[in-house]
Amino acid sequence: DIRASGCMHQVPAWKVGLQDPFTKGNLLGVFQVRQRAVVTSGSYERYFENEHGRFSHILDPKTGKPARGPVSVTVIASTAMIADALATAFMVTGRQEAIGLLRKLEPVWTVFVEADGSIWVDHRLQPVFQPAGASVDRKVRFFSVTETESGDPASLSH
């Protein structure tokens, strides 16, 4: 969790790295942000393993069982509290259900890393997301959450 703040025009944009959930220490990319919080929830740092597999520490409230959604979800929002709540919720709902909710929210941007290694980046992040490391080898896909735009992606870095 990080909150990038400072004077909008006097401080360079913060560069925030996106951890590769499959290879510790590697980055999938870097965001340039200003006046926003960046939070990632994932099943790759805290989990339980047994003979049946690996299970996330994030529980699905409908079933009481570990969430079986994405491997990681990164949310960029106005506050860390909002970003944290949404990142955890989207770990449970998954990308498709999250997209429907994102249409109704304040400007919020997301990145999903699925169990198959695919990387799904909100298309509004294209101006501020630079792929790196493993994401160069894996295809980064951009998705649209909006029928009508909500929020200006340029406000993330400009």
PDB file of C-alpha atoms in Angstrom:
ATOM      1  CA  ASP A   1       0.000   0.000   0.000  1.00  0.00           C
ATOM      2  CA  ILE A   2       1.318   3.421  -0.878  1.00  0.00           C
ATOM      3  CA  ARG A   3      -0.078   6.935  -1.068  1.00  0.00           C
ATOM      4  CA  ALA A   4       1.655   9.258  -3.535  1.00  0.00           C
ATOM      5  CA  SER A   5       1.256  12.850  -2.425  1.00  0.00           C
ATOM      6  CA  GLY A   6       2.968  16.188  -2.697  1.00  0.00           C
ATOM      7  CA  CYS A   7       2.615  19.414  -4.578  1.00  0.00           C
ATOM      8  CA  MET A   8       1.111  18.561  -7.963  1.00  0.00           C
ATOM      9  CA  HIS A   9       3.428  20.631 -10.155  1.00  0.00           C
ATOM     10  CA  GLN A  10       6.647  20.816  -8.155  1.00  0.00           C
ATOM     11  CA  VAL A  11       7.225  17.136  -7.413  1.00  0.00           C
ATOM     12  CA  PRO A  12       7.842  14.523 -10.100  1.00  0.00           C
ATOM     13  CA  ALA A  13       5.272  11.739 -10.345  1.00  0.00           C
ATOM     14  CA  TRP A  14       5.916   8.840  -7.975  1.00  0.00           C
ATOM     15  CA  LYS A  15       7.058   5.633  -9.639  1.00  0.00           C
ATOM     16  CA  VAL A  16       5.364   2.634  -8.047  1.00  0.00           C
ATOM     17  CA  GLY A  17       6.384  -0.897  -9.015  1.00  0.00           C
ATOM     18  CA  LEU A  18       3.877  -3.702  -9.555  1.00  0.00           C
ATOM     19  CA  GLN A  19       5.184  -6.975  -8.058  1.00  0.00           C
ATOM     20  CA  ASP A  20       5.186 -10.081 -10.247  1.00  0.00           C
ATOM     21  CA  PRO A  21       3.152 -12.561  -8.160  1.00  0.00           C
ATOM     22  CA  PHE A  22       4.894 -15.526  -9.800  1.00  0.00           C
ATOM     23  CA  THR A  23       8.519 -14.435  -9.287  1.00  0.00           C
ATOM     24  CA  LYS A  24       9.383 -12.654  -6.057  1.00  0.00           C
ATOM     25  CA  GLY A  25      11.539  -9.601  -6.637  1.00  0.00           C
ATOM     26  CA  ASN A  26      10.517  -9.132 -10.279  1.00  0.00           C
ATOM     27  CA  LEU A  27       8.282  -6.324 -11.475  1.00  0.00           C
ATOM     28  CA  LEU A  28       5.449  -6.564 -13.973  1.00  0.00           C
ATOM     29  CA  GLY A  29       5.514  -2.842 -14.531  1.00  0.00           C
ATOM     30  CA  VAL A  30       5.754   0.627 -13.088  1.00  0.00           C
ATOM     31  CA  PHE A  31       3.016   3.236 -12.592  1.00  0.00           C
ATOM     32  CA  GLN A  32       3.588   6.950 -12.460  1.00  0.00           C
ATOM     33  CA  VAL A  33       1.092   8.473 -10.035  1.00  0.00           C
ATOM     34  CA  ARG A  34       0.333  11.699  -8.219  1.00  0.00           C
ATOM     35  CA  GLN A  35      -2.161  12.303  -5.438  1.00  0.00           C
ATOM     36  CA  ARG A  36      -3.393   8.690  -5.497  1.00  0.00           C
ATOM     37  CA  ALA A  37      -3.090   5.502  -3.485  1.00  0.00           C
ATOM     38  CA  VAL A  38      -1.866   2.244  -5.023  1.00  0.00           C
ATOM     39  CA  VAL A  39      -2.781  -0.991  -3.232  1.00  0.00           C
ATOM     40  CA  THR A  40      -2.308  -4.628  -4.250  1.00  0.00           C
ATOM     41  CA  SER A  41      -4.112  -7.620  -2.770  1.00  0.00           C
ATOM     42  CA  GLY A  42      -2.929 -11.070  -3.692  1.00  0.00           C
ATOM     43  CA  SER A  43      -2.864 -14.734  -2.859  1.00  0.00           C
ATOM     44  CA  TYR A  44       0.880 -15.126  -3.413  1.00  0.00           C
ATOM     45  CA  GLU A  45       2.286 -13.754  -0.129  1.00  0.00           C
ATOM     46  CA  ARG A  46      -0.130 -15.137   2.468  1.00  0.00           C
ATOM     47  CA  TYR A  47      -1.553 -18.570   1.793  1.00  0.00           C
ATOM     48  CA  PHE A  48      -1.968 -22.077   3.140  1.00  0.00           C
ATOM     49  CA  GLU A  49      -0.749 -25.194   1.342  1.00  0.00           C
ATOM     50  CA  ASN A  50      -1.761 -28.796   1.850  1.00  0.00           C
ATOM     51  CA  GLU A  51      -2.156 -31.920  -0.284  1.00  0.00           C
ATOM     52  CA  HIS A  52      -5.134 -30.300  -2.062  1.00  0.00           C
ATOM     53  CA  GLY A  53      -3.225 -27.230  -3.221  1.00  0.00           C
ATOM     54  CA  ARG A  54      -2.590 -23.606  -2.290  1.00  0.00           C
ATOM     55  CA  PHE A  55      -5.329 -21.571  -0.666  1.00  0.00           C
ATOM     56  CA  SER A  56      -5.544 -17.804  -0.319  1.00  0.00           C
ATOM     57  CA  HIS A  57      -5.872 -16.017   3.018  1.00  0.00           C
ATOM     58  CA  ILE A  58      -8.660 -13.941   1.436  1.00  0.00           C
ATOM     59  CA  LEU A  59     -12.032 -15.546   2.093  1.00  0.00           C
ATOM     60  CA  ASP A  60     -15.141 -15.437  -0.056  1.00  0.00           C
ATOM     61  CA  PRO A  61     -17.903 -14.244   2.300  1.00  0.00           C
ATOM     62  CA  LYS A  62     -20.540 -16.206   0.331  1.00  0.00           C
ATOM     63  CA  THR A  63     -18.848 -19.545   0.910  1.00  0.00           C
ATOM     64  CA  GLY A  64     -16.480 -18.958   3.832  1.00  0.00           C
ATOM     65  CA  LYS A  65     -13.779 -20.618   1.713  1.00  0.00           C
ATOM     66  CA  PRO A  66     -10.596 -19.132   0.252  1.00  0.00           C
ATOM     67  CA  ALA A  67     -11.174 -16.919  -2.782  1.00  0.00           C
ATOM     68  CA  ARG A  68     -10.405 -18.543  -6.130  1.00  0.00           C
ATOM     69  CA  GLY A  69     -10.175 -15.329  -8.149  1.00  0.00           C
ATOM     70  CA  PRO A  70      -7.131 -13.586  -9.596  1.00  0.00           C
ATOM     71  CA  VAL A  71      -3.627 -14.068  -8.193  1.00  0.00           C
ATOM     72  CA  SER A  72      -3.344 -10.321  -7.632  1.00  0.00           C
ATOM     73  CA  VAL A  73      -5.408  -7.184  -8.020  1.00  0.00           C
ATOM     74  CA  THR A  74      -3.922  -3.697  -7.922  1.00  0.00           C
ATOM     75  CA  VAL A  75      -6.209  -0.718  -7.442  1.00  0.00           C
ATOM     76  CA  ILE A  76      -5.357   2.952  -7.857  1.00  0.00           C
ATOM     77  CA  ALA A  77      -7.842   5.234  -6.101  1.00  0.00           C
ATOM     78  CA  SER A  78      -8.068   8.536  -4.266  1.00  0.00           C
ATOM     79  CA  THR A  79      -7.409   6.969  -0.849  1.00  0.00           C
ATOM     80  CA  ALA A  80      -5.625   3.889   0.435  1.00  0.00           C
ATOM     81  CA  MET A  81      -8.768   2.875   2.330  1.00  0.00           C
ATOM     82  CA  ILE A  82     -10.833   2.769  -0.875  1.00  0.00           C
ATOM     83  CA  ALA A  83      -8.062   1.068  -2.852  1.00  0.00           C
ATOM     84  CA  ASP A  84      -7.513  -1.580  -0.156  1.00  0.00           C
ATOM     85  CA  ALA A  85     -11.195  -2.402   0.201  1.00  0.00           C
ATOM     86  CA  LEU A  86     -11.660  -2.710  -3.553  1.00  0.00           C
ATOM     87  CA  ALA A  87      -8.488  -4.733  -4.155  1.00  0.00           C
ATOM     88  CA  THR A  88      -9.607  -7.289  -1.566  1.00  0.00           C
ATOM     89  CA  ALA A  89     -13.185  -7.353  -2.872  1.00  0.00           C
ATOM     90  CA  PHE A  90     -12.009  -7.821  -6.466  1.00  0.00           C
ATOM     91  CA  MET A  91      -9.879 -10.789  -5.373  1.00  0.00           C
ATOM     92  CA  VAL A  92     -13.188 -12.426  -4.481  1.00  0.00           C
ATOM     93  CA  THR A  93     -15.376 -11.199  -7.348  1.00  0.00           C
ATOM     94  CA  GLY A  94     -12.847 -11.571 -10.146  1.00  0.00           C
ATOM     95  CA  ARG A  95     -12.289  -9.278 -13.107  1.00  0.00           C
ATOM     96  CA  GLN A  96     -15.604  -9.622 -14.940  1.00  0.00           C
ATOM     97  CA  GLU A  97     -17.759  -8.801 -11.930  1.00  0.00           C
ATOM     98  CA  ALA A  98     -15.370  -6.034 -10.869  1.00  0.00           C
ATOM     99  CA  ILE A  99     -15.736  -4.314 -14.245  1.00  0.00           C
ATOM    100  CA  GLY A 100     -19.448  -3.848 -13.644  1.00  0.00           C
ATOM    101  CA  LEU A 101     -18.775  -2.237 -10.280  1.00  0.00           C
ATOM    102  CA  LEU A 102     -15.960  -0.054 -11.623  1.00  0.00           C
ATOM    103  CA  ARG A 103     -18.451   1.645 -13.933  1.00  0.00           C
ATOM    104  CA  LYS A 104     -20.286   2.980 -10.878  1.00  0.00           C
ATOM    105  CA  LEU A 105     -17.322   4.116  -8.768  1.00  0.00           C
ATOM    106  CA  GLU A 106     -15.317   7.301  -8.464  1.00  0.00           C
ATOM    107  CA  PRO A 107     -12.236   7.287 -10.678  1.00  0.00           C
ATOM    108  CA  VAL A 108     -10.608   3.966  -9.859  1.00  0.00           C
ATOM    109  CA  TRP A 109      -8.113   2.107 -12.046  1.00  0.00           C
ATOM    110  CA  THR A 110      -7.193  -1.587 -11.809  1.00  0.00           C
ATOM    111  CA  VAL A 111      -4.732  -4.284 -12.885  1.00  0.00           C
ATOM    112  CA  PHE A 112      -5.590  -7.967 -12.600  1.00  0.00           C
ATOM    113  CA  VAL A 113      -3.081 -10.822 -12.782  1.00  0.00           C
ATOM    114  CA  GLU A 114      -4.867 -14.101 -13.404  1.00  0.00           C
ATOM    115  CA  ALA A 115      -3.801 -17.610 -12.374  1.00  0.00           C
ATOM    116  CA  ASP A 116      -2.820 -18.375 -15.987  1.00  0.00           C
ATOM    117  CA  GLY A 117      -0.325 -15.487 -15.867  1.00  0.00           C
ATOM    118  CA  SER A 118      -2.343 -13.129 -18.030  1.00  0.00           C
ATOM    119  CA  ILE A 119      -2.111  -9.457 -17.105  1.00  0.00           C
ATOM    120  CA  TRP A 120      -5.208  -7.293 -17.556  1.00  0.00           C
ATOM    121  CA  VAL A 121      -4.664  -3.533 -17.304  1.00  0.00           C
ATOM    122  CA  ASP A 122      -7.409  -0.906 -17.276  1.00  0.00           C
ATOM    123  CA  HIS A 123      -7.063   0.850 -20.653  1.00  0.00           C
ATOM    124  CA  ARG A 124      -7.115   4.237 -18.902  1.00  0.00           C
ATOM    125  CA  LEU A 125      -3.716   3.349 -17.389  1.00  0.00           C
ATOM    126  CA  GLN A 126      -1.942   3.107 -20.749  1.00  0.00           C
ATOM    127  CA  PRO A 127      -0.419   6.610 -20.427  1.00  0.00           C
ATOM    128  CA  VAL A 128       1.062   5.878 -16.976  1.00  0.00           C
ATOM    129  CA  PHE A 129       1.875   2.125 -16.982  1.00  0.00           C
ATOM    130  CA  GLN A 130       5.224   0.916 -18.278  1.00  0.00           C
ATOM    131  CA  PRO A 131       5.467  -2.901 -18.587  1.00  0.00           C
ATOM    132  CA  ALA A 132       8.675  -4.461 -17.244  1.00  0.00           C
ATOM    133  CA  GLY A 133      10.269  -7.796 -16.498  1.00  0.00           C
ATOM    134  CA  ALA A 134       7.932 -10.763 -16.820  1.00  0.00           C
ATOM    135  CA  SER A 135       5.148  -8.729 -18.401  1.00  0.00           C
ATOM    136  CA  VAL A 136       7.369  -8.197 -21.445  1.00  0.00           C
ATOM    137  CA  ASP A 137       7.349 -11.979 -21.967  1.00  0.00           C
ATOM    138  CA  ARG A 138       3.629 -12.296 -21.173  1.00  0.00           C
ATOM    139  CA  LYS A 139       1.037 -10.427 -23.130  1.00  0.00           C
ATOM    140  CA  VAL A 140      -0.348  -7.402 -21.331  1.00  0.00           C
ATOM    141  CA  ARG A 141      -3.992  -6.982 -22.264  1.00  0.00           C
ATOM    142  CA  PHE A 142      -5.914  -3.760 -21.835  1.00  0.00           C
ATOM    143  CA  PHE A 143      -9.608  -3.799 -20.975  1.00  0.00           C
ATOM    144  CA  SER A 144     -12.273  -1.121 -20.886  1.00  0.00           C
ATOM    145  CA  VAL A 145     -14.465  -0.638 -17.840  1.00  0.00           C
ATOM    146  CA  THR A 146     -16.554   2.214 -19.103  1.00  0.00           C
ATOM    147  CA  GLU A 147     -19.401   2.893 -21.379  1.00  0.00           C
ATOM    148  CA  THR A 148     -18.888   6.529 -20.408  1.00  0.00           C
ATOM    149  CA  GLU A 149     -15.516   7.608 -19.074  1.00  0.00           C
ATOM    150  CA  SER A 150     -15.221   8.364 -15.358  1.00  0.00           C
ATOM    151  CA  GLY A 151     -12.085  10.194 -14.409  1.00  0.00           C
ATOM    152  CA  ASP A 152      -9.131  11.484 -16.314  1.00  0.00           C
ATOM    153  CA  PRO A 153      -6.157   9.095 -16.515  1.00  0.00           C
ATOM    154  CA  ALA A 154      -3.891  12.067 -17.112  1.00  0.00           C
ATOM    155  CA  SER A 155      -4.586  13.140 -13.522  1.00  0.00           C
ATOM    156  CA  LEU A 156      -2.540  10.139 -12.402  1.00  0.00           C
ATOM    157  CA  SER A 157       0.735  11.522 -13.714  1.00  0.00           C
ATOM    158  CA  HIS A 158       0.183  15.095 -14.855  1.00  0.00           C
TER     159      HIS A 158
END
